[in-house]
Coordinates of C-alpha atoms in Angstrom, one line a residue:
M1 CA -32.1 2.1 -29.3
K2 CA -30.3 0.9 -32.4
I3 CA -27.4 -1.4 -32.8
R4 CA -24.1 0.4 -33.5
K5 CA -22.0 -2.8 -33.5
V6 CA -22.7 -6.5 -33.1
I7 CA -20.1 -7.8 -30.6
N8 CA -21.5 -11.4 -30.6
N9 CA -24.8 -13.1 -30.5
N10 CA -25.5 -11.9 -27.0
V11 CA -23.9 -8.5 -26.9
V12 CA -24.2 -5.3 -29.0
S13 CA -23.1 -1.7 -28.6
S14 CA -25.5 1.2 -28.9
Q15 CA -26.2 4.7 -27.6
D16 CA -28.6 5.9 -24.9
D17 CA -30.9 8.9 -25.2
N18 CA -28.0 11.2 -24.2
G19 CA -25.7 9.9 -26.9
I20 CA -23.5 8.0 -24.4
E21 CA -22.1 4.7 -25.6
V22 CA -23.6 1.6 -23.9
I23 CA -23.2 -2.1 -24.0
V24 CA -26.5 -4.0 -24.2
M25 CA -26.6 -7.6 -23.3
G26 CA -29.3 -10.3 -23.6
K27 CA -29.7 -13.9 -24.9
G28 CA -29.7 -13.7 -28.7
I29 CA -29.8 -9.9 -28.8
G30 CA -27.2 -9.8 -31.6
F31 CA -28.1 -13.0 -33.5
Q32 CA -28.5 -12.3 -37.2
K33 CA -28.5 -8.6 -36.6
K34 CA -26.5 -5.8 -38.2
T35 CA -25.6 -2.1 -37.6
G36 CA -28.7 0.1 -37.6
D37 CA -31.2 -2.7 -36.6
P38 CA -33.4 -1.8 -33.7
I39 CA -32.7 -3.5 -30.4
E40 CA -35.6 -5.7 -29.2
P41 CA -36.5 -4.4 -25.7
E42 CA -37.8 -7.8 -24.5
K43 CA -34.3 -9.3 -25.0
I44 CA -32.4 -6.8 -22.9
D45 CA -30.9 -8.2 -19.7
K46 CA -28.3 -5.7 -18.8
V47 CA -27.1 -2.2 -20.0
F48 CA -23.7 -0.9 -19.2
H49 CA -22.5 2.7 -19.7
L50 CA -19.0 3.1 -21.0
S51 CA -16.4 5.8 -20.3
D52 CA -14.0 6.8 -23.1
E53 CA -11.0 5.4 -21.3
N54 CA -12.5 1.9 -20.8
S55 CA -14.7 1.5 -23.9
S56 CA -12.5 -0.7 -26.1
S57 CA -11.1 -2.8 -23.3
F58 CA -14.5 -3.4 -21.8
M59 CA -16.0 -4.5 -25.1
Q60 CA -13.1 -6.8 -25.7
L61 CA -13.6 -8.3 -22.2
V62 CA -17.3 -8.8 -22.8
S63 CA -16.8 -10.5 -26.1
D64 CA -14.4 -13.0 -24.6
I65 CA -16.7 -14.2 -21.7
P66 CA -19.3 -16.9 -22.3
Y67 CA -22.7 -15.4 -21.9
E68 CA -23.9 -18.0 -19.3
Y69 CA -21.2 -16.7 -16.9
I70 CA -22.3 -13.1 -17.5
K71 CA -25.9 -14.0 -16.7
L72 CA -24.7 -16.0 -13.7
S73 CA -22.7 -13.1 -12.5
G74 CA -25.6 -10.7 -12.9
E75 CA -27.8 -12.9 -10.8
I76 CA -25.1 -13.1 -8.1
V77 CA -24.6 -9.3 -8.1
D78 CA -28.4 -8.8 -7.7
M79 CA -28.5 -11.3 -4.8
I80 CA -25.5 -9.7 -3.1
S81 CA -26.9 -6.2 -3.5
K82 CA -30.1 -7.2 -1.7
D83 CA -28.3 -9.2 1.0
I84 CA -25.8 -6.7 2.2
N85 CA -27.6 -3.5 0.9
I86 CA -24.6 -1.9 -0.8
K87 CA -24.4 0.2 -3.9
M88 CA -21.9 -1.2 -6.4
S89 CA -20.5 -0.2 -9.8
K90 CA -22.5 -1.9 -12.5
N91 CA -19.3 -3.0 -14.2
I92 CA -18.8 -5.6 -11.4
C93 CA -21.1 -7.8 -13.4
I94 CA -18.5 -8.1 -16.1
T95 CA -15.3 -8.2 -14.1
L96 CA -16.9 -10.8 -11.7
A97 CA -18.1 -12.9 -14.7
D98 CA -14.6 -12.9 -16.1
H99 CA -13.3 -14.1 -12.7
I100 CA -16.0 -16.8 -12.4
S101 CA -15.3 -18.0 -15.9
F102 CA -11.6 -18.3 -15.2
A103 CA -12.2 -19.9 -11.7
I104 CA -14.5 -22.6 -13.1
E105 CA -12.2 -23.5 -16.0
R106 CA -9.3 -23.7 -13.5
Q107 CA -11.3 -25.9 -11.2
K108 CA -12.3 -28.2 -14.1
K109 CA -8.6 -28.6 -15.0
G110 CA -7.8 -29.5 -11.4
I111 CA -5.5 -26.5 -11.0
A112 CA -5.1 -25.5 -7.3
F113 CA -5.8 -21.9 -6.3
E114 CA -4.7 -20.2 -3.1
N115 CA -5.7 -16.6 -2.1
D116 CA -3.1 -15.3 0.2
L117 CA -5.5 -12.6 1.5
L118 CA -8.0 -15.2 2.6
W119 CA -7.4 -14.6 6.3
E120 CA -7.3 -10.9 6.0
I121 CA -10.6 -10.8 4.0
K122 CA -12.4 -13.1 6.4
R123 CA -11.3 -11.0 9.4
Y124 CA -11.7 -7.5 8.1
Y125 CA -14.6 -7.8 5.6
K126 CA -17.0 -10.4 7.1
A127 CA -20.1 -9.3 5.3
E128 CA -18.4 -9.3 1.9
F129 CA -16.8 -12.7 2.6
Q130 CA -20.1 -14.2 3.6
A131 CA -21.6 -12.8 0.4
G132 CA -18.7 -14.5 -1.5
E133 CA -19.5 -17.8 0.3
K134 CA -23.2 -17.4 -0.7
A135 CA -22.0 -16.8 -4.3
L136 CA -20.0 -20.0 -4.3
E137 CA -23.1 -21.9 -3.2
Y138 CA -25.1 -20.3 -6.0
I139 CA -22.4 -21.2 -8.5
R140 CA -22.5 -24.8 -7.2
E141 CA -26.3 -25.0 -7.6
K142 CA -26.3 -23.6 -11.1
T143 CA -23.2 -25.3 -12.5
G144 CA -22.4 -28.3 -10.3
I145 CA -18.9 -26.9 -9.8
V146 CA -17.6 -26.7 -6.2
L147 CA -15.1 -23.8 -5.9
P148 CA -12.7 -23.5 -2.9
E149 CA -13.1 -21.1 0.0
D150 CA -10.3 -19.0 -1.4
E151 CA -12.6 -18.0 -4.2
A152 CA -15.1 -16.6 -1.7
A153 CA -12.3 -14.2 -0.7
S154 CA -11.7 -13.3 -4.4
I155 CA -15.4 -12.6 -4.9
A156 CA -15.3 -10.5 -1.8
M157 CA -12.4 -8.5 -3.2
H158 CA -14.5 -7.8 -6.4
I159 CA -17.4 -6.6 -4.1
L160 CA -15.1 -4.3 -2.2
N161 CA -13.6 -2.8 -5.3
A162 CA -17.0 -2.2 -6.8
E163 CA -18.5 -0.7 -3.7
S164 CA -15.6 1.6 -2.8
N165 CA -14.1 2.7 -6.1
G166 CA -16.3 5.8 -6.4
Q167 CA -15.7 6.9 -2.8
I168 CA -12.0 6.3 -3.0
R169 CA -11.7 8.2 -6.3
K170 CA -13.4 11.2 -4.8
S171 CA -11.3 11.1 -1.6
V172 CA -7.7 10.2 -2.6
N173 CA -5.4 9.3 -5.5
M174 CA -5.0 5.6 -4.8
P175 CA -2.1 5.0 -7.3
E176 CA -0.2 8.0 -5.9
M177 CA -0.7 6.8 -2.3
V178 CA 0.5 3.3 -3.2
K179 CA 3.5 4.8 -4.9
E180 CA 4.4 7.0 -2.0
I181 CA 4.1 4.1 0.5
L182 CA 6.3 2.0 -1.7
N183 CA 8.8 4.8 -1.8
I184 CA 8.8 4.9 2.0
V185 CA 9.7 1.2 2.1
K186 CA 12.2 1.4 -0.7
Y187 CA 14.2 4.3 0.7
T188 CA 13.9 3.4 4.4
L189 CA 15.2 -0.1 3.8
M190 CA 17.3 0.8 0.8
I191 CA 16.0 -2.1 -1.4
D192 CA 14.8 -2.5 -5.0
F193 CA 11.5 -4.3 -5.4
D194 CA 11.2 -7.4 -7.5
E195 CA 8.0 -6.1 -9.1
D196 CA 7.4 -9.5 -10.9
S197 CA 7.4 -11.4 -7.6
I198 CA 4.3 -12.8 -5.9
S199 CA 5.3 -11.1 -2.6
F200 CA 5.4 -7.7 -4.2
E201 CA 2.0 -8.3 -5.8
R202 CA 0.6 -9.3 -2.5
F203 CA 2.1 -6.3 -0.8
V204 CA 0.5 -3.9 -3.3
T205 CA -2.9 -5.6 -2.9
H206 CA -2.6 -5.3 0.9
L207 CA -1.7 -1.6 0.5
K208 CA -4.8 -1.0 -1.6
F209 CA -7.1 -2.5 1.0
F210 CA -5.2 -0.7 3.7
I211 CA -5.8 2.6 2.0
Q212 CA -9.4 1.6 1.4
R213 CA -9.9 1.0 5.1
A214 CA -8.4 4.4 5.8
V215 CA -10.6 6.2 3.3
T216 CA -13.8 4.5 4.5
Q217 CA -12.7 4.9 8.2
K218 CA -13.1 1.2 9.1
Y219 CA -11.4 0.6 12.4
Y220 CA -10.2 -2.7 13.8
E221 CA -8.9 -2.8 17.3
T222 CA -8.3 -6.3 18.9
D223 CA -6.1 -7.8 21.6
E224 CA -5.9 -11.2 19.9
Q225 CA -2.7 -10.4 18.0
L226 CA -0.8 -8.8 20.9
I227 CA 1.7 -11.6 21.4
L228 CA 2.4 -11.9 17.7
F229 CA 2.7 -8.1 17.5
N230 CA 5.4 -8.0 20.2
Q231 CA 7.3 -10.9 18.6
V232 CA 7.3 -9.2 15.2
K233 CA 8.3 -5.9 16.7
D234 CA 11.3 -7.5 18.3
T235 CA 12.4 -9.8 15.4
C236 CA 11.7 -7.4 12.5
K237 CA 12.9 -4.1 13.9
E238 CA 13.8 -2.4 10.6
E239 CA 10.5 -3.5 8.9
F240 CA 8.6 -2.5 12.1
N241 CA 10.1 1.0 12.1
C242 CA 9.3 1.3 8.4
A243 CA 5.7 0.4 9.1
L244 CA 5.6 3.1 11.8
K245 CA 6.6 5.6 9.0
I246 CA 3.8 4.4 6.9
K247 CA 1.5 4.8 9.9
A248 CA 2.6 8.4 10.3
Y249 CA 2.1 9.1 6.6
M250 CA -1.4 7.5 6.5
E251 CA -2.6 9.3 9.6
K252 CA -1.4 12.6 8.2
K253 CA -3.0 11.9 4.8
T254 CA -6.3 10.5 5.9
N255 CA -6.8 11.2 9.7
Y256 CA -7.1 7.4 10.0
K257 CA -6.0 5.9 13.3
V258 CA -3.7 3.0 12.3
S259 CA -4.1 0.1 14.8
D260 CA -1.4 -2.1 16.1
E261 CA -2.9 -5.0 14.1
E262 CA -2.6 -2.9 10.9
I263 CA 1.1 -2.3 11.8
L264 CA 1.6 -6.0 12.4
Y265 CA 0.5 -7.0 9.0
L266 CA 2.3 -4.1 7.3
T267 CA 5.5 -5.3 9.0
M268 CA 5.0 -8.9 7.9
H269 CA 4.3 -7.9 4.3
I270 CA 7.3 -5.5 4.3
N271 CA 9.5 -8.4 5.6
R272 CA 8.4 -10.6 2.8
V273 CA 9.2 -8.1 0.0
K274 CA 12.5 -7.3 1.7
R275 CA 13.6 -10.9 1.8
R276 CA 12.5 -11.3 -1.8
S277 CA 14.6 -8.3 -2.9
E278 CA 17.7 -9.8 -1.1
Q279 CA 17.3 -13.0 -3.1
V280 CA 17.4 -11.3 -6.5

């Protein structure tokens, strides 16, 4: 392969044997190089294939991330893939590196971070969360930085996105389903969303994982939340009925059996966005 463009000392763009654009990474692979120079095979660490729609944004992202975090991310992805035996999009190496870089800088500055989906991730995606915990331990060993448990949930979310994106894209139109569910809430409760609010962002994130569970047919039936379920059903009647409409929509769309626990958390999220809309 030959260099098409030097992005930085550790990243260059090229083409594979089929003429598809690729990003090639390795320590010093672009140092004192120019367009047309051959790429030294022994310096190649990672090769990423680019699609037309993500080419420029992906290259920009890669150029902004310190190489040591990309290398660290690659090692973590390799470790996770072996541990939980999943097939993930190769691009997780870059998106995870970007997150790790930001998380470490945030921790160094003493900025607190709270992942509001921590409990949900721990409960529904135990293997991915445990992989996230192992990643935090690896980061500590390599950098000396101790990241909070909330970051394990964030890493788990990256894993979930990377392992499920292909399956979801083939099965459903995720953005369209999110939009339709939001419309159910909007027109059932007659509210306007504050789309810049944290509660709205959390709700959309919850919906994405909800849809993912439906597509992958992951079922969670427990009796632990029965008391809370009945309390919420009685105190948030409008939101609960709205959640039942979403249940009917989802079961028709995906043949997924929506559990009472799913309805409980849908109701709670709907209640939050409703209260936020009333404050605007």
